[in-house]
């Protein structure tokens, strides 16, 4: 079974969270010790709680027990701890530099929407906290430091946003490359496996296996360029007829069509119309046009039956259609064919 873009994103975010919890736990342990030595018991308690919580979360991740709220909880405690520390320490303590990590972590853990809104909200909150809790008589100096802090924050925010946009775009392209056939741009066998598992909860699903009759002769007589044109044009015609998200090229001249929530009467009507349209359509290139026909084998999905079994059954019915003279569809082994 393949992996979707959503799956890969979740794996990435879990790895980031696992690493983040370990880093935060270690840093919180050091800060806890420093605050104990300085007698800052409230800060030491908060940092110790953060350290222990992150350690527990990291242990759960090590055991494979991940839940979505872990990310929100760790990020909330991280923001809270840094905000409290900045409030007590002020601008000159150097602790506010940790606030610059907020946009990076928000985008990495939660994506564009939460990253954008969260980064904006936290910038406003933290600037107010720092301004009103910095004990410096020289107001101009405070404002100057705050301006530099805000500018650095915005630079990191913009970079984080750009990175997430680029990552999302590249991920989409990679998923498209993995799930689409290079020639016809229909879905491929991997996509068929992905989608079939998602459609199993539907009441009426049928798997139709389409094969171009005598396609080898087309390649041998007219060349593979013409054969590729035929495949491309046929895929466009089938997608236009039944829908782009239902057509899959699984190899050579074979295509699979998944029919969802389609009664047998509707299925027969659609396949009859498709076969008739293909038979009366001219395929080829600018210098050569040919006519083709297709044979089809159809299998109805039963609960719990794997895709491989349905493809095998559809393949048997497809070759039954071939033996009966091609240019027809077979729905059940003993039923008459549909031309």
mmCIF file of C-alpha atoms in Angstrom:
data_model
loop_
_atom_site.group_PDB
_atom_site.id
_atom_site.type_symbol
_atom_site.label_atom_id
_atom_site.label_comp_id
_atom_site.label_asym_id
_atom_site.label_seq_id
_atom_site.Cartn_x
_atom_site.Cartn_y
_atom_site.Cartn_z
ATOM 1 C CA UNK A 1 0.000 0.000 0.000
ATOM 2 C CA UNK A 2 1.302 3.434 -0.882
ATOM 3 C CA UNK A 3 1.355 6.611 1.130
ATOM 4 C CA UNK A 4 -0.564 9.846 0.592
ATOM 5 C CA UNK A 5 0.719 13.361 1.038
ATOM 6 C CA UNK A 6 -1.244 13.647 4.233
ATOM 7 C CA UNK A 7 0.460 10.522 5.575
ATOM 8 C CA UNK A 8 3.943 11.812 4.791
ATOM 9 C CA UNK A 9 3.149 15.172 6.389
ATOM 10 C CA UNK A 10 1.953 13.463 9.561
ATOM 11 C CA UNK A 11 5.104 11.349 9.720
ATOM 12 C CA UNK A 12 7.249 14.468 9.277
ATOM 13 C CA UNK A 13 5.383 16.316 12.022
ATOM 14 C CA UNK A 14 5.614 13.391 14.408
ATOM 15 C CA UNK A 15 9.361 13.233 13.904
ATOM 16 C CA UNK A 16 9.650 16.966 14.481
ATOM 17 C CA UNK A 17 7.539 16.716 17.634
ATOM 18 C CA UNK A 18 9.592 13.798 18.931
ATOM 19 C CA UNK A 19 12.824 15.723 18.418
ATOM 20 C CA UNK A 20 11.288 18.902 19.814
ATOM 21 C CA UNK A 21 10.107 17.210 23.004
ATOM 22 C CA UNK A 22 13.598 15.857 23.671
ATOM 23 C CA UNK A 23 15.232 19.236 23.040
ATOM 24 C CA UNK A 24 12.680 21.056 25.194
ATOM 25 C CA UNK A 25 12.991 18.479 27.966
ATOM 26 C CA UNK A 26 16.779 18.862 28.022
ATOM 27 C CA UNK A 27 16.641 22.672 27.879
ATOM 28 C CA UNK A 28 13.917 22.785 30.535
ATOM 29 C CA UNK A 29 16.018 20.588 32.821
ATOM 30 C CA UNK A 30 18.976 22.969 32.517
ATOM 31 C CA UNK A 31 16.795 26.041 33.072
ATOM 32 C CA UNK A 32 15.137 24.349 36.054
ATOM 33 C CA UNK A 33 18.533 23.818 37.661
ATOM 34 C CA UNK A 34 19.561 27.417 36.958
ATOM 35 C CA UNK A 35 16.332 28.785 38.454
ATOM 36 C CA UNK A 36 16.711 26.614 41.548
ATOM 37 C CA UNK A 37 20.220 27.972 42.094
ATOM 38 C CA UNK A 38 18.905 31.530 41.713
ATOM 39 C CA UNK A 39 15.936 30.880 43.991
ATOM 40 C CA UNK A 40 13.290 31.417 41.290
ATOM 41 C CA UNK A 41 10.993 28.678 42.548
ATOM 42 C CA UNK A 42 7.946 29.513 40.418
ATOM 43 C CA UNK A 43 9.977 29.486 37.224
ATOM 44 C CA UNK A 44 11.776 26.333 38.329
ATOM 45 C CA UNK A 45 8.436 24.611 38.943
ATOM 46 C CA UNK A 46 7.079 25.583 35.521
ATOM 47 C CA UNK A 47 10.237 24.438 33.764
ATOM 48 C CA UNK A 48 10.265 21.166 35.691
ATOM 49 C CA UNK A 49 6.642 20.499 34.693
ATOM 50 C CA UNK A 50 7.542 21.200 31.076
ATOM 51 C CA UNK A 51 10.564 18.896 31.296
ATOM 52 C CA UNK A 52 8.568 16.019 32.791
ATOM 53 C CA UNK A 53 5.664 16.417 30.374
ATOM 54 C CA UNK A 54 7.930 16.476 27.313
ATOM 55 C CA UNK A 55 9.790 13.435 28.613
ATOM 56 C CA UNK A 56 6.514 11.514 28.939
ATOM 57 C CA UNK A 57 5.392 12.580 25.446
ATOM 58 C CA UNK A 58 8.755 11.553 23.983
ATOM 59 C CA UNK A 59 8.404 8.158 25.674
ATOM 60 C CA UNK A 60 4.908 7.693 24.221
ATOM 61 C CA UNK A 61 6.242 8.542 20.765
ATOM 62 C CA UNK A 62 9.065 6.068 21.213
ATOM 63 C CA UNK A 63 6.414 3.416 21.888
ATOM 64 C CA UNK A 64 4.371 4.521 18.874
ATOM 65 C CA UNK A 65 1.493 5.987 20.893
ATOM 66 C CA UNK A 66 0.874 9.309 19.165
ATOM 67 C CA UNK A 67 -2.215 11.492 19.536
ATOM 68 C CA UNK A 68 -2.929 14.842 17.884
ATOM 69 C CA UNK A 69 -3.339 16.687 21.185
ATOM 70 C CA UNK A 70 0.304 15.936 22.056
ATOM 71 C CA UNK A 71 1.452 18.539 19.518
ATOM 72 C CA UNK A 72 -0.923 21.209 20.797
ATOM 73 C CA UNK A 73 -0.108 20.487 24.441
ATOM 74 C CA UNK A 74 3.670 20.598 23.953
ATOM 75 C CA UNK A 75 3.459 23.790 21.895
ATOM 76 C CA UNK A 76 1.135 25.443 24.429
ATOM 77 C CA UNK A 77 3.463 24.668 27.334
ATOM 78 C CA UNK A 78 6.465 25.789 25.305
ATOM 79 C CA UNK A 79 4.797 29.123 24.502
ATOM 80 C CA UNK A 80 3.582 29.554 28.091
ATOM 81 C CA UNK A 81 6.996 28.831 29.608
ATOM 82 C CA UNK A 82 8.798 31.213 27.263
ATOM 83 C CA UNK A 83 6.197 33.940 27.768
ATOM 84 C CA UNK A 84 6.446 33.718 31.558
ATOM 85 C CA UNK A 85 10.249 33.673 31.444
ATOM 86 C CA UNK A 86 10.277 36.701 29.127
ATOM 87 C CA UNK A 87 7.825 38.525 31.361
ATOM 88 C CA UNK A 88 10.054 38.073 34.412
ATOM 89 C CA UNK A 89 13.368 38.554 32.630
ATOM 90 C CA UNK A 90 12.507 41.398 30.286
ATOM 91 C CA UNK A 91 14.275 42.371 27.101
ATOM 92 C CA UNK A 92 17.773 42.626 28.541
ATOM 93 C CA UNK A 93 17.813 39.073 29.916
ATOM 94 C CA UNK A 94 18.283 37.583 26.452
ATOM 95 C CA UNK A 95 15.464 35.111 27.118
ATOM 96 C CA UNK A 96 13.096 36.698 24.542
ATOM 97 C CA UNK A 97 15.327 35.278 21.794
ATOM 98 C CA UNK A 98 13.490 31.978 22.384
ATOM 99 C CA UNK A 99 10.316 33.687 21.181
ATOM 100 C CA UNK A 100 11.823 33.812 17.691
ATOM 101 C CA UNK A 101 11.347 30.041 17.432
ATOM 102 C CA UNK A 102 7.544 30.328 17.615
ATOM 103 C CA UNK A 103 6.865 30.792 13.858
ATOM 104 C CA UNK A 104 9.219 27.957 12.899
ATOM 105 C CA UNK A 105 7.588 25.457 15.246
ATOM 106 C CA UNK A 106 4.022 26.538 14.469
ATOM 107 C CA UNK A 107 4.519 26.057 10.728
ATOM 108 C CA UNK A 108 6.405 22.782 11.084
ATOM 109 C CA UNK A 109 3.916 21.227 13.500
ATOM 110 C CA UNK A 110 0.577 22.593 12.281
ATOM 111 C CA UNK A 111 0.943 23.915 8.749
ATOM 112 C CA UNK A 112 0.180 27.183 6.997
ATOM 113 C CA UNK A 113 -3.128 28.212 8.572
ATOM 114 C CA UNK A 114 -2.188 27.716 12.229
ATOM 115 C CA UNK A 115 1.313 29.015 11.516
ATOM 116 C CA UNK A 116 0.011 32.240 9.980
ATOM 117 C CA UNK A 117 -2.643 33.021 12.594
ATOM 118 C CA UNK A 118 -0.576 31.801 15.540
ATOM 119 C CA UNK A 119 2.548 33.726 14.542
ATOM 120 C CA UNK A 120 0.588 36.970 14.137
ATOM 121 C CA UNK A 121 -1.267 36.593 17.443
ATOM 122 C CA UNK A 122 1.847 35.654 19.398
ATOM 123 C CA UNK A 123 3.819 38.575 17.968
ATOM 124 C CA UNK A 124 1.238 41.049 19.263
ATOM 125 C CA UNK A 125 1.026 39.342 22.657
ATOM 126 C CA UNK A 126 4.766 39.001 23.189
ATOM 127 C CA UNK A 127 5.568 42.583 22.149
ATOM 128 C CA UNK A 128 3.109 43.863 24.756
ATOM 129 C CA UNK A 129 4.517 41.520 27.405
ATOM 130 C CA UNK A 130 8.076 42.640 26.710
ATOM 131 C CA UNK A 131 7.259 46.348 26.523
ATOM 132 C CA UNK A 132 5.304 46.542 29.766
ATOM 133 C CA UNK A 133 7.614 44.249 31.754
ATOM 134 C CA UNK A 134 11.010 45.686 30.851
ATOM 135 C CA UNK A 135 12.388 47.861 33.639
ATOM 136 C CA UNK A 136 14.429 50.394 31.681
ATOM 137 C CA UNK A 137 14.067 54.128 32.218
ATOM 138 C CA UNK A 138 15.243 54.917 28.703
ATOM 139 C CA UNK A 139 12.072 54.372 26.661
ATOM 140 C CA UNK A 140 13.878 54.983 23.376
ATOM 141 C CA UNK A 141 16.235 52.087 24.116
ATOM 142 C CA UNK A 142 13.295 49.767 24.826
ATOM 143 C CA UNK A 143 11.580 50.773 21.596
ATOM 144 C CA UNK A 144 14.806 50.318 19.619
ATOM 145 C CA UNK A 145 15.308 46.811 21.005
ATOM 146 C CA UNK A 146 11.661 45.941 20.381
ATOM 147 C CA UNK A 147 11.857 47.146 16.781
ATOM 148 C CA UNK A 148 14.852 44.896 16.144
ATOM 149 C CA UNK A 149 13.087 42.003 17.856
ATOM 150 C CA UNK A 150 9.950 42.499 15.750
ATOM 151 C CA UNK A 151 11.950 42.743 12.519
ATOM 152 C CA UNK A 152 13.872 39.553 13.319
ATOM 153 C CA UNK A 153 10.597 37.820 14.226
ATOM 154 C CA UNK A 154 8.982 38.900 10.950
ATOM 155 C CA UNK A 155 11.985 37.711 8.909
ATOM 156 C CA UNK A 156 11.799 34.276 10.544
ATOM 157 C CA UNK A 157 8.013 34.285 10.110
ATOM 158 C CA UNK A 158 8.265 35.057 6.372
ATOM 159 C CA UNK A 159 10.945 32.408 5.868
ATOM 160 C CA UNK A 160 8.849 29.826 7.749
ATOM 161 C CA UNK A 161 5.767 30.689 5.699
ATOM 162 C CA UNK A 162 7.699 30.501 2.418
ATOM 163 C CA UNK A 163 9.240 27.186 3.392
ATOM 164 C CA UNK A 164 5.858 25.677 4.280
ATOM 165 C CA UNK A 165 4.315 26.890 1.011
ATOM 166 C CA UNK A 166 7.231 25.437 -0.956
ATOM 167 C CA UNK A 167 7.152 22.178 1.003
ATOM 168 C CA UNK A 168 3.411 21.788 0.438
ATOM 169 C CA UNK A 169 3.766 22.489 -3.279
ATOM 170 C CA UNK A 170 6.662 20.050 -3.681
ATOM 171 C CA UNK A 171 4.807 17.413 -1.694
ATOM 172 C CA UNK A 172 1.788 17.796 -3.962
ATOM 173 C CA UNK A 173 4.006 17.420 -7.040
ATOM 174 C CA UNK A 174 5.707 14.323 -5.634
ATOM 175 C CA UNK A 175 2.379 12.721 -4.734
ATOM 176 C CA UNK A 176 1.114 13.501 -8.233
ATOM 177 C CA UNK A 177 4.213 11.872 -9.744
ATOM 178 C CA UNK A 178 3.730 8.817 -7.551
ATOM 179 C CA UNK A 179 0.013 8.379 -8.246
ATOM 180 C CA UNK A 180 -0.283 9.455 -11.900
ATOM 181 C CA UNK A 181 0.686 7.626 -15.073
ATOM 182 C CA UNK A 182 3.417 9.566 -16.878
ATOM 183 C CA UNK A 183 1.924 9.219 -20.378
ATOM 184 C CA UNK A 184 -1.830 9.541 -19.909
ATOM 185 C CA UNK A 185 -1.916 11.434 -16.585
ATOM 186 C CA UNK A 186 -4.607 9.060 -15.376
ATOM 187 C CA UNK A 187 -4.145 7.493 -11.961
ATOM 188 C CA UNK A 188 -1.879 4.432 -11.792
ATOM 189 C CA UNK A 189 -1.957 1.076 -9.983
ATOM 190 C CA UNK A 190 -0.662 2.569 -6.733
ATOM 191 C CA UNK A 191 -3.466 5.135 -6.759
ATOM 192 C CA UNK A 192 -5.964 2.355 -7.480
ATOM 193 C CA UNK A 193 -4.853 0.535 -4.345
ATOM 194 C CA UNK A 194 -5.090 3.752 -2.316
ATOM 195 C CA UNK A 195 -8.541 4.701 -3.571
ATOM 196 C CA UNK A 196 -10.041 1.214 -3.522
ATOM 197 C CA UNK A 197 -9.468 0.921 0.224
ATOM 198 C CA UNK A 198 -11.292 4.243 0.700
ATOM 199 C CA UNK A 199 -14.307 3.182 -1.375
ATOM 200 C CA UNK A 200 -14.967 -0.118 0.388
ATOM 201 C CA UNK A 201 -17.599 1.450 2.646
ATOM 202 C CA UNK A 202 -19.800 2.300 -0.348
ATOM 203 C CA UNK A 203 -22.733 0.017 -1.145
ATOM 204 C CA UNK A 204 -22.250 -0.345 -4.903
ATOM 205 C CA UNK A 205 -18.750 -0.540 -6.368
ATOM 206 C CA UNK A 206 -17.795 -2.204 -9.622
ATOM 207 C CA UNK A 207 -14.342 -2.733 -11.110
ATOM 208 C CA UNK A 208 -14.223 -2.545 -14.911
ATOM 209 C CA UNK A 209 -11.059 -3.671 -16.708
ATOM 210 C CA UNK A 210 -10.684 -2.163 -20.212
ATOM 211 C CA UNK A 211 -8.275 -3.422 -22.849
ATOM 212 C CA UNK A 212 -7.704 -2.077 -26.372
ATOM 213 C CA UNK A 213 -8.334 -4.808 -28.921
ATOM 214 C CA UNK A 214 -5.324 -5.752 -31.069
ATOM 215 C CA UNK A 215 -3.211 -2.945 -29.613
ATOM 216 C CA UNK A 216 0.010 -4.827 -30.389
ATOM 217 C CA UNK A 217 -0.863 -4.720 -34.082
ATOM 218 C CA UNK A 218 -1.286 -0.941 -33.857
ATOM 219 C CA UNK A 219 2.199 -0.591 -32.394
ATOM 220 C CA UNK A 220 3.724 -3.019 -34.890
ATOM 221 C CA UNK A 221 2.034 -1.506 -37.938
ATOM 222 C CA UNK A 222 2.022 2.217 -37.168
ATOM 223 C CA UNK A 223 4.752 2.598 -34.534
ATOM 224 C CA UNK A 224 4.804 3.286 -30.831
ATOM 225 C CA UNK A 225 4.272 7.024 -31.337
ATOM 226 C CA UNK A 226 0.842 6.328 -32.782
ATOM 227 C CA UNK A 227 0.213 3.789 -30.041
ATOM 228 C CA UNK A 228 1.017 6.410 -27.406
ATOM 229 C CA UNK A 229 -1.345 8.871 -29.101
ATOM 230 C CA UNK A 230 -4.109 6.267 -29.015
ATOM 231 C CA UNK A 231 -3.527 5.604 -25.307
ATOM 232 C CA UNK A 232 -3.535 9.307 -24.500
ATOM 233 C CA UNK A 233 -6.655 10.050 -26.529
ATOM 234 C CA UNK A 234 -8.490 7.023 -25.171
ATOM 235 C CA UNK A 235 -7.692 7.969 -21.584
ATOM 236 C CA UNK A 236 -9.045 11.482 -22.159
ATOM 237 C CA UNK A 237 -12.232 10.111 -23.679
ATOM 238 C CA UNK A 238 -12.813 7.651 -20.828
ATOM 239 C CA UNK A 239 -12.091 10.302 -18.195
ATOM 240 C CA UNK A 240 -14.493 12.679 -19.895
ATOM 241 C CA UNK A 241 -17.182 9.997 -19.892
ATOM 242 C CA UNK A 242 -16.884 8.591 -16.355
ATOM 243 C CA UNK A 243 -14.839 11.187 -14.445
ATOM 244 C CA UNK A 244 -11.131 11.819 -13.910
ATOM 245 C CA UNK A 245 -11.005 10.334 -10.404
ATOM 246 C CA UNK A 246 -12.344 6.953 -11.549
ATOM 247 C CA UNK A 247 -9.860 5.998 -14.303
ATOM 248 C CA UNK A 248 -6.559 4.154 -13.748
ATOM 249 C CA UNK A 249 -3.947 2.881 -16.175
ATOM 250 C CA UNK A 250 -2.485 -0.284 -14.688
ATOM 251 C CA UNK A 251 -0.169 -1.296 -17.516
ATOM 252 C CA UNK A 252 0.217 -1.318 -21.291
ATOM 253 C CA UNK A 253 -3.167 -0.847 -22.923
ATOM 254 C CA UNK A 254 -5.146 -1.841 -19.814
ATOM 255 C CA UNK A 255 -7.256 0.632 -17.851
ATOM 256 C CA UNK A 256 -9.396 0.167 -14.767
ATOM 257 C CA UNK A 257 -12.536 2.172 -14.060
ATOM 258 C CA UNK A 258 -14.019 2.218 -10.549
ATOM 259 C CA UNK A 259 -17.766 2.789 -10.570
ATOM 260 C CA UNK A 260 -19.028 4.084 -7.221
ATOM 261 C CA UNK A 261 -22.684 4.004 -6.137
ATOM 262 C CA UNK A 262 -23.693 2.757 -9.567
ATOM 263 C CA UNK A 263 -26.509 0.240 -10.072
ATOM 264 C CA UNK A 264 -26.095 -2.590 -12.554
ATOM 265 C CA UNK A 265 -28.544 -0.992 -14.987
ATOM 266 C CA UNK A 266 -26.636 2.299 -14.884
ATOM 267 C CA UNK A 267 -23.332 0.458 -15.231
ATOM 268 C CA UNK A 268 -24.494 -1.423 -18.323
ATOM 269 C CA UNK A 269 -25.779 1.813 -19.855
ATOM 270 C CA UNK A 270 -22.516 3.690 -19.204
ATOM 271 C CA UNK A 271 -20.330 0.902 -20.584
ATOM 272 C CA UNK A 272 -22.526 0.466 -23.657
ATOM 273 C CA UNK A 273 -22.305 4.201 -24.330
ATOM 274 C CA UNK A 274 -18.541 4.218 -23.752
ATOM 275 C CA UNK A 275 -17.945 1.283 -26.100
ATOM 276 C CA UNK A 276 -20.123 2.837 -28.794
ATOM 277 C CA UNK A 277 -18.359 6.206 -28.497
ATOM 278 C CA UNK A 278 -14.894 4.639 -28.715
ATOM 279 C CA UNK A 279 -15.857 2.498 -31.699
ATOM 280 C CA UNK A 280 -16.998 5.573 -33.643
ATOM 281 C CA UNK A 281 -14.143 7.883 -32.653
ATOM 282 C CA UNK A 282 -11.054 8.348 -34.790
ATOM 283 C CA UNK A 283 -7.717 8.072 -32.988
ATOM 284 C CA UNK A 284 -4.161 8.824 -34.074
ATOM 285 C CA UNK A 285 -2.132 11.900 -34.986
ATOM 286 C CA UNK A 286 -2.208 14.664 -37.597
ATOM 287 C CA UNK A 287 -1.097 12.364 -40.424
ATOM 288 C CA UNK A 288 -2.872 9.132 -39.515
ATOM 289 C CA UNK A 289 -6.251 8.238 -38.052
ATOM 290 C CA UNK A 290 -7.482 4.803 -37.040
ATOM 291 C CA UNK A 291 -10.491 3.257 -35.355
ATOM 292 C CA UNK A 292 -10.224 1.022 -32.323
ATOM 293 C CA UNK A 293 -12.475 -1.102 -30.143
ATOM 294 C CA UNK A 294 -12.196 -2.196 -26.530
ATOM 295 C CA UNK A 295 -13.107 -5.291 -24.554
ATOM 296 C CA UNK A 296 -14.266 -4.983 -20.943
ATOM 297 C CA UNK A 297 -14.527 -7.314 -17.971
ATOM 298 C CA UNK A 298 -16.531 -6.204 -14.931
ATOM 299 C CA UNK A 299 -16.406 -7.414 -11.337
ATOM 300 C CA UNK A 300 -18.758 -6.292 -8.575
ATOM 301 C CA UNK A 301 -17.053 -5.584 -5.252
ATOM 302 C CA UNK A 302 -18.116 -7.719 -2.308
ATOM 303 C CA UNK A 303 -17.443 -6.723 1.300
ATOM 304 C CA UNK A 304 -13.955 -7.634 2.446
ATOM 305 C CA UNK A 305 -12.766 -8.976 -0.899
ATOM 306 C CA UNK A 306 -9.280 -7.674 -1.763
ATOM 307 C CA UNK A 307 -8.632 -5.651 -4.894
ATOM 308 C CA UNK A 308 -6.401 -8.373 -6.345
ATOM 309 C CA UNK A 309 -9.337 -10.796 -6.344
ATOM 310 C CA UNK A 310 -11.576 -8.350 -8.195
ATOM 311 C CA UNK A 311 -8.888 -7.599 -10.761
ATOM 312 C CA UNK A 312 -8.446 -11.321 -11.305
ATOM 313 C CA UNK A 313 -12.184 -11.789 -11.809
ATOM 314 C CA UNK A 314 -12.413 -8.768 -14.114
ATOM 315 C CA UNK A 315 -9.416 -10.084 -16.065
ATOM 316 C CA UNK A 316 -11.096 -13.474 -16.536
ATOM 317 C CA UNK A 317 -14.227 -11.782 -17.862
ATOM 318 C CA UNK A 318 -12.143 -9.520 -20.072
ATOM 319 C CA UNK A 319 -10.560 -12.519 -21.786
ATOM 320 C CA UNK A 320 -13.973 -14.107 -22.017
ATOM 321 C CA UNK A 321 -15.010 -11.023 -24.017
ATOM 322 C CA UNK A 322 -11.884 -11.412 -26.172
ATOM 323 C CA UNK A 323 -12.695 -15.051 -26.910
ATOM 324 C CA UNK A 324 -16.243 -14.139 -27.881
ATOM 325 C CA UNK A 325 -15.021 -11.822 -30.609
ATOM 326 C CA UNK A 326 -13.820 -8.650 -28.818
ATOM 327 C CA UNK A 327 -15.537 -5.256 -28.835
ATOM 328 C CA UNK A 328 -17.849 -6.229 -25.973
ATOM 329 C CA UNK A 329 -18.233 -6.355 -22.206
ATOM 330 C CA UNK A 330 -18.772 -9.326 -19.909
ATOM 331 C CA UNK A 331 -20.355 -8.681 -16.512
ATOM 332 C CA UNK A 332 -20.839 -12.245 -15.242
ATOM 333 C CA UNK A 333 -19.307 -15.433 -16.541
ATOM 334 C CA UNK A 334 -22.537 -16.984 -17.788
ATOM 335 C CA UNK A 335 -24.315 -13.819 -18.907
ATOM 336 C CA UNK A 336 -24.541 -12.738 -22.538
ATOM 337 C CA UNK A 337 -22.095 -10.055 -23.550
ATOM 338 C CA UNK A 338 -22.962 -6.435 -24.179
ATOM 339 C CA UNK A 339 -21.832 -4.950 -27.495
#
